[in-house]
Coordinates of N, CA and C in Angstrom, one line a residue:
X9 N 0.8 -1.2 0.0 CA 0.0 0.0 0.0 C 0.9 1.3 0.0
X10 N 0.4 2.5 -0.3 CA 0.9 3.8 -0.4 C 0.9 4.7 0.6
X11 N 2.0 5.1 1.4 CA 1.9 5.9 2.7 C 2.5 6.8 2.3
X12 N 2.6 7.5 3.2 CA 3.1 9.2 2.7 C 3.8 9.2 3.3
X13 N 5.3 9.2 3.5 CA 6.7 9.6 3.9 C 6.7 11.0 3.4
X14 N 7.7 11.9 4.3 CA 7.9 13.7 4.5 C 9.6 13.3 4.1
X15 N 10.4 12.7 4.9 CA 11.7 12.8 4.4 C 12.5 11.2 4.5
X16 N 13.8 11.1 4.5 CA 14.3 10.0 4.3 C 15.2 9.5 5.5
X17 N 14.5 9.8 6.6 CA 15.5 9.4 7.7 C 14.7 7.7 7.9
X18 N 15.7 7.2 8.6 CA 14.7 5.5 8.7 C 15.7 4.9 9.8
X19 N 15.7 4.1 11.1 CA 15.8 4.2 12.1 C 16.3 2.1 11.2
X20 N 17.4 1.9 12.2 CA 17.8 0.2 12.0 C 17.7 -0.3 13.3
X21 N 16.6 -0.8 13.5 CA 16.8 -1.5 14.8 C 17.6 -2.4 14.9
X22 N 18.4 -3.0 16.0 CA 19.4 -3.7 16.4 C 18.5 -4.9 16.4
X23 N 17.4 -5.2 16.8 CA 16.6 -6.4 16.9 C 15.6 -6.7 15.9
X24 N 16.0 -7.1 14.9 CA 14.8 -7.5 13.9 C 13.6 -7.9 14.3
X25 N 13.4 -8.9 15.4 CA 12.0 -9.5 15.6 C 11.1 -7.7 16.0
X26 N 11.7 -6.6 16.0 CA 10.4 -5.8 16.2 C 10.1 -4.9 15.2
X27 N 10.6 -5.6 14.1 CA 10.4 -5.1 12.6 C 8.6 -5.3 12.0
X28 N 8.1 -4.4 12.2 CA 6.5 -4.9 11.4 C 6.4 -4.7 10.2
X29 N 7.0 -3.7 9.9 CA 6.9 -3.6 8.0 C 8.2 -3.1 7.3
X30 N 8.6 -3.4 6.2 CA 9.6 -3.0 5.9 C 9.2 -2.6 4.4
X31 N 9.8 -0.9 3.8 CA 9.8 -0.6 2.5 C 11.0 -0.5 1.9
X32 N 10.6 -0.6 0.5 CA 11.6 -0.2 -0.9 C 11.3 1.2 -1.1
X33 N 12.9 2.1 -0.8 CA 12.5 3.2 -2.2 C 13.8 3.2 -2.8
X34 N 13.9 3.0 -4.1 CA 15.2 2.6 -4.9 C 15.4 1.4 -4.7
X35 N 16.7 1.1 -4.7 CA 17.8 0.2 -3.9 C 17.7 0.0 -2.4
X36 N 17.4 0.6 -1.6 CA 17.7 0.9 -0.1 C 15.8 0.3 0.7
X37 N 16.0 -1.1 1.1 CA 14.9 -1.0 2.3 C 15.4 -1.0 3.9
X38 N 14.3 -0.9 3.9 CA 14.3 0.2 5.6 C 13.1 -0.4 6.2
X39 N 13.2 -0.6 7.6 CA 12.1 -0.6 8.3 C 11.4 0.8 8.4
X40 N 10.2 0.1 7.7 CA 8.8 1.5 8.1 C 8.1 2.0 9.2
X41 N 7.9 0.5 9.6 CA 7.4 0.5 11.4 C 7.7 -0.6 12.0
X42 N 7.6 -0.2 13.2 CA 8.1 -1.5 14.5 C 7.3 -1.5 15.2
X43 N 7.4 -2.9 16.0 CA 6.5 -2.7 17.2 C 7.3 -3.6 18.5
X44 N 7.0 -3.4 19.6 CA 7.8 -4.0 20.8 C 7.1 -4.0 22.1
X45 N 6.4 -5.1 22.8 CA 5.6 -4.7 23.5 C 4.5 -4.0 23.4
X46 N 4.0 -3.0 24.2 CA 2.7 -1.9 23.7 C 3.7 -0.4 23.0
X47 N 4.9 -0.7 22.3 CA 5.1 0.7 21.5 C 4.9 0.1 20.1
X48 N 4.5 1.2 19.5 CA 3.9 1.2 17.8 C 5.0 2.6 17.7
X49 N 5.8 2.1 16.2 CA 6.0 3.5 15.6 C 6.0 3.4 14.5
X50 N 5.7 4.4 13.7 CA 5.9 4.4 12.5 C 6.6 5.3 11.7
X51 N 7.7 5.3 10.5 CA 8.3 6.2 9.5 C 7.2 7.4 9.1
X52 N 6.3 7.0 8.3 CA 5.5 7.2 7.4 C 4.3 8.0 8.1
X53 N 3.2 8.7 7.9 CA 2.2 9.4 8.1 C 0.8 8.5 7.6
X54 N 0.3 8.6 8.5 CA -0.9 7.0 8.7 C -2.1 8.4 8.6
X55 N -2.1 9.4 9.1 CA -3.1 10.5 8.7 C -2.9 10.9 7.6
X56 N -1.7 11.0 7.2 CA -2.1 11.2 5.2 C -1.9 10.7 4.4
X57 N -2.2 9.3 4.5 CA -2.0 7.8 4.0 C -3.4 7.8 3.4
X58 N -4.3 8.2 3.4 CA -5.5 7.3 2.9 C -6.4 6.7 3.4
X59 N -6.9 5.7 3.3 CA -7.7 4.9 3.6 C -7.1 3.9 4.2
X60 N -6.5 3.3 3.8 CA -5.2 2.5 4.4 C -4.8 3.0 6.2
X61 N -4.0 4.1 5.9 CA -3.7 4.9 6.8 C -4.1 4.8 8.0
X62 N -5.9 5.5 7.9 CA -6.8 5.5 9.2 C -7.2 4.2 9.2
X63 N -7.1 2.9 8.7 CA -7.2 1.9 8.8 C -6.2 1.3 10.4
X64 N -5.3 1.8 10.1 CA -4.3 1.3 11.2 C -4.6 2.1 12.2
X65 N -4.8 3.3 12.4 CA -5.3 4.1 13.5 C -6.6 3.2 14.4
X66 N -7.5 3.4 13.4 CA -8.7 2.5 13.9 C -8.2 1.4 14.5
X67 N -7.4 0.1 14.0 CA -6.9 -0.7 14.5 C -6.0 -0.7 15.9
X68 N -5.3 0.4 16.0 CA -4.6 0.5 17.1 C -5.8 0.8 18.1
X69 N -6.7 1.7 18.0 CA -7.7 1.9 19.1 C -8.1 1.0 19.1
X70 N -8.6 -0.3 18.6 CA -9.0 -1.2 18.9 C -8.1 -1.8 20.0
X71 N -7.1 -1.8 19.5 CA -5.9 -2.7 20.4 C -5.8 -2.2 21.6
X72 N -6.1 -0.8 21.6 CA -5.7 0.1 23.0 C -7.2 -0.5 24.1
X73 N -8.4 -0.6 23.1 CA -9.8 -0.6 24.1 C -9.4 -1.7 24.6
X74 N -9.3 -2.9 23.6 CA -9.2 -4.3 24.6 C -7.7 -4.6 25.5
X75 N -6.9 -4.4 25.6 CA -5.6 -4.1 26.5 C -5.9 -3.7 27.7
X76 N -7.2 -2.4 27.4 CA -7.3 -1.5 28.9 C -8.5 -2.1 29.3
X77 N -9.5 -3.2 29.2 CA -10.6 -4.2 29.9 C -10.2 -4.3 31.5

């Protein structure tokens, strides 16, 4: 899917297993987002992504409502 990245900085985590998605731009992939325990982050802008985007927002509130039961 198509997310909206602002610039080119991209973060190498030392521990792959908290790698959730990883992009191509050119030659060069990069982790986009991680996750680790209850932290979510992401490269990219999930608010001006689209449909997609607020897809994962929604999703994360989900995650947040059932966690805090």
């Amino acid at each position: 899917e198509f997310m909206y990245f602002v610039h080119s900085y991209y973060v190498r985590p030392e521990d792959s297993e908290v790698i959730l998605s990883l992009t191509r731009y050119g030659n060069i992939e990069f982790c986009s987002s991680l996750m680790f325990k209850n932290i979510f982050a992401c490269q990219f802008h999930p608010e001006r992504s689209g449909e997609k985007g607020l897809l994962i927002y929604r999703n994360l509130l989900t995650l947040v409502k059932e966690n805090n039961k």
